[in-house]
Amino acid sequence: MSFAAGKVALITGSSRGIGRALALTLAADGAAIVVNYKRNEELAAQTVREIEAAGGRGIAVRADMEEPDDVARLFAEAASAYGRLDYFVGNAAASAFKPIMDLKLHHLDRSYAMNIRAFVLGVQAAVPLMTGGGRIVALSSYGSIRAYPTYANLGAAKAALEAWVRYMAVEFAPLGINVNAVNGGIIESDSSAYFYDVEGMPSLEEKVLPKIPKARQGSVQEVADVVAFLLDPRSEYITGQSLVVDGGLSIVAPPFFDDATGPLRLGWAGTSSPDDAATASSDG
């Protein structure tokens, strides 16, 4: 029997992107999914159809995670449909990508409401439904630990989110509930496309991806698979952690390998000739 068979998962922002990929992954294991969406009813309905085609069950619940009443109703509908909850994944996010001096009060308030308050209120609603223990995962990003243009508002919120994860992990461990975060790097999605479309942002293909050791964007499925691992019993002894999924982006620093020349450029660092490189490769 697969680990998610018969389990119930609520995933915010799950009609597209990472949330959708995770919903379909769990559905293929036989889980029931509460698909949360904000506006696009048809897209959410299509996700539910795909969940059922994959072998799971699903319902779609429209709820704006910035609104506390909507958050409460979302979990009430989940409880009404399934009677309990095994997994809660906080995936929905939103922010304004602007320099700090251009941020207005409503930008700050919305970032807090969507990225921090919604998760805390969601956890408060989820925990009473996890009567047999459970798993909670928050989606974070590398802006929580690194600084880059226009991301202060969201990056600071994600850093706060990871702090909440650590506190929650300690308080809920006696209840058999693990709480973790997945810290994603540059993931190919609607969100990253929007971010790199901001005026003045460097070219993703020419300036950014070459700096990543894996030299590419991650996929939503790669992130979803890490979240699924944290829901799996095999991760039972992991709690209060932020697992980084970024292709090595957060471990590099200037001077970048990509900016080096000659034998230091990439791939064959430490070799003196192509022949040496070929020998090193075959020995591996």
PDB file of C-alpha atoms in Angstrom:
ATOM      1  CA  MET A   1       0.000   0.000   0.000  1.00  0.00           C
ATOM      2  CA  SER A   2       1.315   3.451  -0.891  1.00  0.00           C
ATOM      3  CA  PHE A   3       1.893   5.907   1.943  1.00  0.00           C
ATOM      4  CA  ALA A   4      -0.865   8.354   0.935  1.00  0.00           C
ATOM      5  CA  ALA A   5      -3.631   5.829   0.298  1.00  0.00           C
ATOM      6  CA  GLY A   6      -6.719   6.863   2.260  1.00  0.00           C
ATOM      7  CA  LYS A   7      -5.079  10.064   3.529  1.00  0.00           C
ATOM      8  CA  VAL A   8      -6.673  13.513   3.297  1.00  0.00           C
ATOM      9  CA  ALA A   9      -4.616  16.511   2.157  1.00  0.00           C
ATOM     10  CA  LEU A  10      -5.486  20.190   2.017  1.00  0.00           C
ATOM     11  CA  ILE A  11      -3.183  22.178  -0.274  1.00  0.00           C
ATOM     12  CA  THR A  12      -3.624  25.906  -0.648  1.00  0.00           C
ATOM     13  CA  GLY A  13      -3.167  27.384  -4.106  1.00  0.00           C
ATOM     14  CA  SER A  14      -3.409  23.925  -5.646  1.00  0.00           C
ATOM     15  CA  SER A  15      -5.112  24.579  -8.976  1.00  0.00           C
ATOM     16  CA  ARG A  16      -1.747  25.254 -10.630  1.00  0.00           C
ATOM     17  CA  GLY A  17       2.005  25.142 -10.193  1.00  0.00           C
ATOM     18  CA  ILE A  18       3.641  23.263  -7.319  1.00  0.00           C
ATOM     19  CA  GLY A  19       0.329  22.813  -5.509  1.00  0.00           C
ATOM     20  CA  ARG A  20      -1.270  21.127  -8.508  1.00  0.00           C
ATOM     21  CA  ALA A  21       1.758  18.880  -9.085  1.00  0.00           C
ATOM     22  CA  LEU A  22       1.639  17.782  -5.450  1.00  0.00           C
ATOM     23  CA  ALA A  23      -2.122  17.189  -5.592  1.00  0.00           C
ATOM     24  CA  LEU A  24      -1.727  14.877  -8.574  1.00  0.00           C
ATOM     25  CA  THR A  25       1.241  13.098  -6.987  1.00  0.00           C
ATOM     26  CA  LEU A  26      -0.740  12.328  -3.832  1.00  0.00           C
ATOM     27  CA  ALA A  27      -3.840  11.427  -5.834  1.00  0.00           C
ATOM     28  CA  ALA A  28      -1.858   8.796  -7.731  1.00  0.00           C
ATOM     29  CA  ASP A  29      -1.158   7.235  -4.321  1.00  0.00           C
ATOM     30  CA  GLY A  30      -4.862   7.192  -3.487  1.00  0.00           C
ATOM     31  CA  ALA A  31      -5.236  10.346  -1.380  1.00  0.00           C
ATOM     32  CA  ALA A  32      -8.234  12.644  -1.126  1.00  0.00           C
ATOM     33  CA  ILE A  33      -7.349  16.257  -1.943  1.00  0.00           C
ATOM     34  CA  VAL A  34      -8.952  19.528  -0.954  1.00  0.00           C
ATOM     35  CA  VAL A  35      -8.033  21.838  -3.844  1.00  0.00           C
ATOM     36  CA  ASN A  36      -8.001  25.480  -2.796  1.00  0.00           C
ATOM     37  CA  TYR A  37      -8.230  28.255  -5.375  1.00  0.00           C
ATOM     38  CA  LYS A  38      -8.925  31.978  -5.352  1.00  0.00           C
ATOM     39  CA  ARG A  39     -10.517  32.881  -8.706  1.00  0.00           C
ATOM     40  CA  ASN A  40     -10.235  30.360 -11.546  1.00  0.00           C
ATOM     41  CA  GLU A  41     -13.072  27.930 -10.915  1.00  0.00           C
ATOM     42  CA  GLU A  42     -12.634  26.058 -14.199  1.00  0.00           C
ATOM     43  CA  LEU A  43      -8.923  25.474 -13.578  1.00  0.00           C
ATOM     44  CA  ALA A  44      -9.703  24.120 -10.104  1.00  0.00           C
ATOM     45  CA  ALA A  45     -12.439  21.884 -11.524  1.00  0.00           C
ATOM     46  CA  GLN A  46      -9.994  20.574 -14.121  1.00  0.00           C
ATOM     47  CA  THR A  47      -7.505  19.772 -11.359  1.00  0.00           C
ATOM     48  CA  VAL A  48     -10.189  17.811  -9.490  1.00  0.00           C
ATOM     49  CA  ARG A  49     -10.961  15.865 -12.662  1.00  0.00           C
ATOM     50  CA  GLU A  50      -7.290  15.019 -13.050  1.00  0.00           C
ATOM     51  CA  ILE A  51      -7.099  13.988  -9.390  1.00  0.00           C
ATOM     52  CA  GLU A  52      -9.965  11.562  -9.915  1.00  0.00           C
ATOM     53  CA  ALA A  53      -8.439  10.261 -13.148  1.00  0.00           C
ATOM     54  CA  ALA A  54      -5.193   9.612 -11.249  1.00  0.00           C
ATOM     55  CA  GLY A  55      -7.028   7.453  -8.723  1.00  0.00           C
ATOM     56  CA  GLY A  56      -7.733   9.883  -5.908  1.00  0.00           C
ATOM     57  CA  ARG A  57     -10.708  11.863  -4.683  1.00  0.00           C
ATOM     58  CA  GLY A  58     -11.046  15.613  -4.641  1.00  0.00           C
ATOM     59  CA  ILE A  59     -13.122  18.678  -3.968  1.00  0.00           C
ATOM     60  CA  ALA A  60     -12.435  22.283  -4.954  1.00  0.00           C
ATOM     61  CA  VAL A  61     -13.022  25.057  -2.421  1.00  0.00           C
ATOM     62  CA  ARG A  62     -12.840  28.706  -3.375  1.00  0.00           C
ATOM     63  CA  ALA A  63     -11.209  30.711  -0.592  1.00  0.00           C
ATOM     64  CA  ASP A  64      -9.101  33.849  -0.517  1.00  0.00           C
ATOM     65  CA  MET A  65      -6.306  33.044   1.929  1.00  0.00           C
ATOM     66  CA  GLU A  66      -5.925  36.750   2.731  1.00  0.00           C
ATOM     67  CA  GLU A  67      -9.364  36.667   4.371  1.00  0.00           C
ATOM     68  CA  PRO A  68      -9.562  35.004   7.815  1.00  0.00           C
ATOM     69  CA  ASP A  69     -13.217  34.074   7.331  1.00  0.00           C
ATOM     70  CA  ASP A  70     -12.358  32.329   4.069  1.00  0.00           C
ATOM     71  CA  VAL A  71      -9.553  30.400   5.747  1.00  0.00           C
ATOM     72  CA  ALA A  72     -11.950  29.173   8.439  1.00  0.00           C
ATOM     73  CA  ARG A  73     -14.550  28.187   5.838  1.00  0.00           C
ATOM     74  CA  LEU A  74     -11.956  26.296   3.787  1.00  0.00           C
ATOM     75  CA  PHE A  75     -11.107  24.020   6.694  1.00  0.00           C
ATOM     76  CA  ALA A  76     -14.744  23.698   7.715  1.00  0.00           C
ATOM     77  CA  GLU A  77     -15.581  22.429   4.231  1.00  0.00           C
ATOM     78  CA  ALA A  78     -12.666  20.008   4.363  1.00  0.00           C
ATOM     79  CA  ALA A  79     -13.919  18.675   7.707  1.00  0.00           C
ATOM     80  CA  SER A  80     -17.452  18.388   6.361  1.00  0.00           C
ATOM     81  CA  ALA A  81     -16.302  16.438   3.298  1.00  0.00           C
ATOM     82  CA  TYR A  82     -13.769  14.092   4.905  1.00  0.00           C
ATOM     83  CA  GLY A  83     -14.079  14.344   8.680  1.00  0.00           C
ATOM     84  CA  ARG A  84     -10.379  14.758   9.316  1.00  0.00           C
ATOM     85  CA  LEU A  85      -7.079  15.958   7.864  1.00  0.00           C
ATOM     86  CA  ASP A  86      -3.728  14.188   7.553  1.00  0.00           C
ATOM     87  CA  TYR A  87      -1.699  16.725   5.561  1.00  0.00           C
ATOM     88  CA  PHE A  88      -1.806  20.509   5.343  1.00  0.00           C
ATOM     89  CA  VAL A  89       0.461  22.180   2.784  1.00  0.00           C
ATOM     90  CA  GLY A  90       0.644  25.975   2.740  1.00  0.00           C
ATOM     91  CA  ASN A  91       1.509  26.723  -0.863  1.00  0.00           C
ATOM     92  CA  ALA A  92      -0.422  29.884  -1.808  1.00  0.00           C
ATOM     93  CA  ALA A  93       1.673  33.053  -1.902  1.00  0.00           C
ATOM     94  CA  ALA A  94       1.549  36.598  -3.241  1.00  0.00           C
ATOM     95  CA  SER A  95       3.547  39.799  -2.955  1.00  0.00           C
ATOM     96  CA  ALA A  96       4.619  42.991  -4.677  1.00  0.00           C
ATOM     97  CA  PHE A  97       8.041  42.919  -6.334  1.00  0.00           C
ATOM     98  CA  LYS A  98       9.380  46.392  -5.664  1.00  0.00           C
ATOM     99  CA  PRO A  99      12.424  48.107  -4.135  1.00  0.00           C
ATOM    100  CA  ILE A 100      11.994  48.661  -0.407  1.00  0.00           C
ATOM    101  CA  MET A 101      11.514  52.405  -0.747  1.00  0.00           C
ATOM    102  CA  ASP A 102       8.638  51.839  -3.174  1.00  0.00           C
ATOM    103  CA  LEU A 103       6.655  49.542  -0.891  1.00  0.00           C
ATOM    104  CA  LYS A 104       3.374  51.024   0.337  1.00  0.00           C
ATOM    105  CA  LEU A 105       1.397  50.120   3.434  1.00  0.00           C
ATOM    106  CA  HIS A 106      -1.010  47.915   1.481  1.00  0.00           C
ATOM    107  CA  HIS A 107       1.912  45.964  -0.001  1.00  0.00           C
ATOM    108  CA  LEU A 108       3.230  45.209   3.483  1.00  0.00           C
ATOM    109  CA  ASP A 109      -0.209  44.332   4.848  1.00  0.00           C
ATOM    110  CA  ARG A 110      -1.041  42.019   1.968  1.00  0.00           C
ATOM    111  CA  SER A 111       2.288  40.187   2.176  1.00  0.00           C
ATOM    112  CA  TYR A 112       1.735  39.548   5.883  1.00  0.00           C
ATOM    113  CA  ALA A 113      -1.879  38.460   5.399  1.00  0.00           C
ATOM    114  CA  MET A 114      -1.175  36.113   2.515  1.00  0.00           C
ATOM    115  CA  ASN A 115       2.178  34.605   3.373  1.00  0.00           C
ATOM    116  CA  ILE A 116       2.263  34.517   7.178  1.00  0.00           C
ATOM    117  CA  ARG A 117      -1.155  35.020   8.744  1.00  0.00           C
ATOM    118  CA  ALA A 118      -2.907  32.630   6.352  1.00  0.00           C
ATOM    119  CA  PHE A 119      -0.455  29.855   7.206  1.00  0.00           C
ATOM    120  CA  VAL A 120      -0.729  30.391  10.970  1.00  0.00           C
ATOM    121  CA  LEU A 121      -4.529  30.472  10.844  1.00  0.00           C
ATOM    122  CA  GLY A 122      -4.485  27.429   8.587  1.00  0.00           C
ATOM    123  CA  VAL A 123      -2.343  25.489  11.030  1.00  0.00           C
ATOM    124  CA  GLN A 124      -4.624  26.477  13.911  1.00  0.00           C
ATOM    125  CA  ALA A 125      -7.557  25.069  11.930  1.00  0.00           C
ATOM    126  CA  ALA A 126      -5.685  21.983  10.693  1.00  0.00           C
ATOM    127  CA  VAL A 127      -4.235  20.691  13.965  1.00  0.00           C
ATOM    128  CA  PRO A 128      -7.603  19.854  15.615  1.00  0.00           C
ATOM    129  CA  LEU A 129      -8.473  17.807  12.511  1.00  0.00           C
ATOM    130  CA  MET A 130      -5.242  15.773  12.754  1.00  0.00           C
ATOM    131  CA  THR A 131      -6.502  13.507  15.502  1.00  0.00           C
ATOM    132  CA  GLY A 132      -4.155  10.699  14.520  1.00  0.00           C
ATOM    133  CA  GLY A 133      -1.107  12.862  13.943  1.00  0.00           C
ATOM    134  CA  GLY A 134      -0.201  14.519  10.685  1.00  0.00           C
ATOM    135  CA  ARG A 135       2.179  16.506   8.551  1.00  0.00           C
ATOM    136  CA  ILE A 136       2.342  20.222   7.836  1.00  0.00           C
ATOM    137  CA  VAL A 137       4.581  21.724   5.158  1.00  0.00           C
ATOM    138  CA  ALA A 138       5.083  25.368   4.217  1.00  0.00           C
ATOM    139  CA  LEU A 139       6.452  26.395   0.824  1.00  0.00           C
ATOM    140  CA  SER A 140       9.262  28.897   1.248  1.00  0.00           C
ATOM    141  CA  SER A 141      11.869  30.290  -1.160  1.00  0.00           C
ATOM    142  CA  TYR A 142      15.557  31.088  -1.272  1.00  0.00           C
ATOM    143  CA  GLY A 143      14.671  34.759  -0.792  1.00  0.00           C
ATOM    144  CA  SER A 144      14.360  33.852   2.891  1.00  0.00           C
ATOM    145  CA  ILE A 145      18.132  33.393   3.135  1.00  0.00           C
ATOM    146  CA  ARG A 146      19.492  35.427   0.205  1.00  0.00           C
ATOM    147  CA  ALA A 147      18.861  38.993  -0.975  1.00  0.00           C
ATOM    148  CA  TYR A 148      18.130  39.953  -4.572  1.00  0.00           C
ATOM    149  CA  PRO A 149      16.317  42.802  -6.387  1.00  0.00           C
ATOM    150  CA  THR A 150      12.652  43.543  -5.572  1.00  0.00           C
ATOM    151  CA  TYR A 151      12.194  40.469  -3.327  1.00  0.00           C
ATOM    152  CA  ALA A 152      12.473  42.004   0.152  1.00  0.00           C
ATOM    153  CA  ASN A 153       8.744  41.999   0.863  1.00  0.00           C
ATOM    154  CA  LEU A 154       8.239  38.333   0.030  1.00  0.00           C
ATOM    155  CA  GLY A 155      11.676  37.107   1.129  1.00  0.00           C
ATOM    156  CA  ALA A 156      11.263  38.575   4.611  1.00  0.00           C
ATOM    157  CA  ALA A 157       7.811  36.981   4.850  1.00  0.00           C
ATOM    158  CA  LYS A 158       9.246  33.602   3.857  1.00  0.00           C
ATOM    159  CA  ALA A 159      11.957  33.970   6.512  1.00  0.00           C
ATOM    160  CA  ALA A 160       9.238  34.593   9.098  1.00  0.00           C
ATOM    161  CA  LEU A 161       7.367  31.566   7.757  1.00  0.00           C
ATOM    162  CA  GLU A 162      10.393  29.348   8.371  1.00  0.00           C
ATOM    163  CA  ALA A 163      10.650  30.691  11.919  1.00  0.00           C
ATOM    164  CA  TRP A 164       6.993  29.773  12.503  1.00  0.00           C
ATOM    165  CA  VAL A 165       7.749  26.282  11.195  1.00  0.00           C
ATOM    166  CA  ARG A 166      10.442  25.793  13.837  1.00  0.00           C
ATOM    167  CA  TYR A 167       8.196  26.939  16.688  1.00  0.00           C
ATOM    168  CA  MET A 168       5.294  24.841  15.446  1.00  0.00           C
ATOM    169  CA  ALA A 169       7.485  21.761  15.120  1.00  0.00           C
ATOM    170  CA  VAL A 170       8.324  21.927  18.816  1.00  0.00           C
ATOM    171  CA  GLU A 171       4.794  22.617  20.036  1.00  0.00           C
ATOM    172  CA  PHE A 172       3.085  19.991  17.874  1.00  0.00           C
ATOM    173  CA  ALA A 173       5.623  17.167  18.164  1.00  0.00           C
ATOM    174  CA  PRO A 174       3.800  15.701  21.225  1.00  0.00           C
ATOM    175  CA  LEU A 175       0.681  15.471  19.041  1.00  0.00           C
ATOM    176  CA  GLY A 176       2.485  13.390  16.424  1.00  0.00           C
ATOM    177  CA  ILE A 177       2.507  16.271  13.956  1.00  0.00           C
ATOM    178  CA  ASN A 178       5.654  17.117  12.000  1.00  0.00           C
ATOM    179  CA  VAL A 179       6.081  20.637  10.624  1.00  0.00           C
ATOM    180  CA  ASN A 180       8.639  21.457   7.932  1.00  0.00           C
ATOM    181  CA  ALA A 181       9.312  23.846   5.071  1.00  0.00           C
ATOM    182  CA  VAL A 182      10.536  23.354   1.528  1.00  0.00           C
ATOM    183  CA  ASN A 183      12.728  26.208   0.347  1.00  0.00           C
ATOM    184  CA  GLY A 184      12.593  26.389  -3.438  1.00  0.00           C
ATOM    185  CA  GLY A 185      15.049  28.092  -5.734  1.00  0.00           C
ATOM    186  CA  ILE A 186      14.230  29.261  -9.253  1.00  0.00           C
ATOM    187  CA  ILE A 187      11.367  26.999 -10.257  1.00  0.00           C
ATOM    188  CA  GLU A 188       9.830  27.094 -13.733  1.00  0.00           C
ATOM    189  CA  SER A 189       6.288  28.288 -13.114  1.00  0.00           C
ATOM    190  CA  ASP A 190       3.875  31.160 -13.697  1.00  0.00           C
ATOM    191  CA  SER A 191       5.310  32.863 -10.604  1.00  0.00           C
ATOM    192  CA  SER A 192       8.927  32.833 -11.793  1.00  0.00           C
ATOM    193  CA  ALA A 193       7.854  34.009 -15.253  1.00  0.00           C
ATOM    194  CA  TYR A 194       6.063  36.955 -13.640  1.00  0.00           C
ATOM    195  CA  PHE A 195       9.043  37.785 -11.415  1.00  0.00           C
ATOM    196  CA  TYR A 196      11.552  37.850 -14.271  1.00  0.00           C
ATOM    197  CA  ASP A 197       9.216  40.027 -16.303  1.00  0.00           C
ATOM    198  CA  VAL A 198       9.736  42.919 -13.864  1.00  0.00           C
ATOM    199  CA  GLU A 199      11.414  45.887 -15.594  1.00  0.00           C
ATOM    200  CA  GLY A 200      15.168  45.952 -14.990  1.00  0.00           C
ATOM    201  CA  MET A 201      15.425  42.297 -13.958  1.00  0.00           C
ATOM    202  CA  PRO A 202      18.493  40.560 -15.466  1.00  0.00           C
ATOM    203  CA  SER A 203      17.959  37.965 -18.167  1.00  0.00           C
ATOM    204  CA  LEU A 204      17.114  34.601 -16.640  1.00  0.00           C
ATOM    205  CA  GLU A 205      18.685  32.616 -19.475  1.00  0.00           C
ATOM    206  CA  GLU A 206      21.806  34.738 -19.957  1.00  0.00           C
ATOM    207  CA  LYS A 207      22.646  36.074 -16.507  1.00  0.00           C
ATOM    208  CA  VAL A 208      21.003  33.896 -13.869  1.00  0.00           C
ATOM    209  CA  LEU A 209      20.818  30.249 -14.894  1.00  0.00           C
ATOM    210  CA  PRO A 210      24.554  30.000 -15.738  1.00  0.00           C
ATOM    211  CA  LYS A 211      25.295  30.855 -12.075  1.00  0.00           C
ATOM    212  CA  ILE A 212      23.332  27.833 -10.797  1.00  0.00           C
ATOM    213  CA  PRO A 213      25.464  24.674 -10.465  1.00  0.00           C
ATOM    214  CA  LYS A 214      22.706  22.651 -12.170  1.00  0.00           C
ATOM    215  CA  ALA A 215      22.469  25.405 -14.831  1.00  0.00           C
ATOM    216  CA  ARG A 216      18.680  25.233 -15.148  1.00  0.00           C
ATOM    217  CA  GLN A 217      15.414  26.025 -13.439  1.00  0.00           C
ATOM    218  CA  GLY A 218      13.833  23.410 -11.228  1.00  0.00           C
ATOM    219  CA  SER A 219      10.466  21.916 -12.098  1.00  0.00           C
ATOM    220  CA  VAL A 220       7.303  22.107 -10.039  1.00  0.00           C
ATOM    221  CA  GLN A 221       7.337  18.309  -9.909  1.00  0.00           C
ATOM    222  CA  GLU A 222      10.812  18.276  -8.350  1.00  0.00           C
ATOM    223  CA  VAL A 223       9.585  20.513  -5.547  1.00  0.00           C
ATOM    224  CA  ALA A 224       6.353  18.545  -5.172  1.00  0.00           C
ATOM    225  CA  ASP A 225       8.351  15.335  -4.813  1.00  0.00           C
ATOM    226  CA  VAL A 226      10.310  16.788  -1.883  1.00  0.00           C
ATOM    227  CA  VAL A 227       7.081  17.891  -0.206  1.00  0.00           C
ATOM    228  CA  ALA A 228       5.692  14.383  -0.770  1.00  0.00           C
ATOM    229  CA  PHE A 229       8.789  12.951   0.920  1.00  0.00           C
ATOM    230  CA  LEU A 230       8.095  15.087   4.000  1.00  0.00           C
ATOM    231  CA  LEU A 231       4.569  13.638   4.081  1.00  0.00           C
ATOM    232  CA  ASP A 232       5.889  10.085   3.755  1.00  0.00           C
ATOM    233  CA  PRO A 233       6.465   7.969   6.907  1.00  0.00           C
ATOM    234  CA  ARG A 234      10.104   7.620   5.864  1.00  0.00           C
ATOM    235  CA  SER A 235      10.632  11.257   6.949  1.00  0.00           C
ATOM    236  CA  GLU A 236       9.193  10.637  10.426  1.00  0.00           C
ATOM    237  CA  TYR A 237      12.296  11.896  12.254  1.00  0.00           C
ATOM    238  CA  ILE A 238      12.486  15.169  10.294  1.00  0.00           C
ATOM    239  CA  THR A 239      10.698  18.138  11.828  1.00  0.00           C
ATOM    240  CA  GLY A 240      11.336  21.863  12.142  1.00  0.00           C
ATOM    241  CA  GLN A 241      13.556  21.868   9.066  1.00  0.00           C
ATOM    242  CA  SER A 242      13.699  23.801   5.799  1.00  0.00           C
ATOM    243  CA  LEU A 243      14.757  21.526   2.948  1.00  0.00           C
ATOM    244  CA  VAL A 244      16.387  23.449   0.115  1.00  0.00           C
ATOM    245  CA  VAL A 245      15.523  22.537  -3.486  1.00  0.00           C
ATOM    246  CA  ASP A 246      17.519  24.952  -5.629  1.00  0.00           C
ATOM    247  CA  GLY A 247      20.000  23.096  -7.829  1.00  0.00           C
ATOM    248  CA  GLY A 248      22.871  24.354  -5.659  1.00  0.00           C
ATOM    249  CA  LEU A 249      22.023  28.040  -6.114  1.00  0.00           C
ATOM    250  CA  SER A 250      22.311  28.981  -2.445  1.00  0.00           C
ATOM    251  CA  ILE A 251      25.746  27.396  -1.970  1.00  0.00           C
ATOM    252  CA  VAL A 252      27.621  29.427  -4.594  1.00  0.00           C
ATOM    253  CA  ALA A 253      29.028  32.926  -4.182  1.00  0.00           C
ATOM    254  CA  PRO A 254      31.306  35.394  -5.991  1.00  0.00           C
ATOM    255  CA  PRO A 255      33.696  34.748  -7.620  1.00  0.00           C
ATOM    256  CA  PHE A 256      31.310  32.504  -9.578  1.00  0.00           C
ATOM    257  CA  PHE A 257      32.606  29.466 -11.442  1.00  0.00           C
ATOM    258  CA  ASP A 258      30.589  30.726 -14.411  1.00  0.00           C
ATOM    259  CA  ASP A 259      32.684  33.910 -14.523  1.00  0.00           C
ATOM    260  CA  ALA A 260      36.005  32.054 -14.367  1.00  0.00           C
ATOM    261  CA  THR A 261      38.087  31.291 -17.450  1.00  0.00           C
ATOM    262  CA  GLY A 262      40.294  28.486 -18.687  1.00  0.00           C
ATOM    263  CA  PRO A 263      40.381  25.288 -16.644  1.00  0.00           C
ATOM    264  CA  LEU A 264      38.377  26.928 -13.853  1.00  0.00           C
ATOM    265  CA  ARG A 265      35.443  27.784 -16.115  1.00  0.00           C
ATOM    266  CA  LEU A 266      33.125  24.817 -15.488  1.00  0.00           C
ATOM    267  CA  GLY A 267      33.113  21.060 -15.387  1.00  0.00           C
ATOM    268  CA  TRP A 268      36.811  20.294 -15.504  1.00  0.00           C
ATOM    269  CA  ALA A 269      38.018  22.327 -12.511  1.00  0.00           C
ATOM    270  CA  GLY A 270      41.362  21.042 -11.304  1.00  0.00           C
ATOM    271  CA  THR A 271      42.330  19.312 -14.570  1.00  0.00           C
ATOM    272  CA  SER A 272      45.137  20.462 -16.791  1.00  0.00           C
ATOM    273  CA  SER A 273      43.995  19.129 -20.143  1.00  0.00           C
ATOM    274  CA  PRO A 274      41.030  17.527 -21.928  1.00  0.00           C
ATOM    275  CA  ASP A 275      42.826  14.172 -21.677  1.00  0.00           C
ATOM    276  CA  ASP A 276      43.136  14.526 -17.916  1.00  0.00           C
ATOM    277  CA  ALA A 277      39.488  15.491 -17.743  1.00  0.00           C
ATOM    278  CA  ALA A 278      38.437  12.423 -19.709  1.00  0.00           C
ATOM    279  CA  THR A 279      40.456  10.201 -17.407  1.00  0.00           C
ATOM    280  CA  ALA A 280      38.924  11.787 -14.332  1.00  0.00           C
ATOM    281  CA  SER A 281      35.464  11.321 -15.781  1.00  0.00           C
ATOM    282  CA  SER A 282      35.965   7.640 -16.608  1.00  0.00           C
ATOM    283  CA  ASP A 283      37.454   6.964 -13.171  1.00  0.00           C
ATOM    284  CA  GLY A 284      34.246   8.336 -11.618  1.00  0.00           C
TER     285      GLY A 284
END
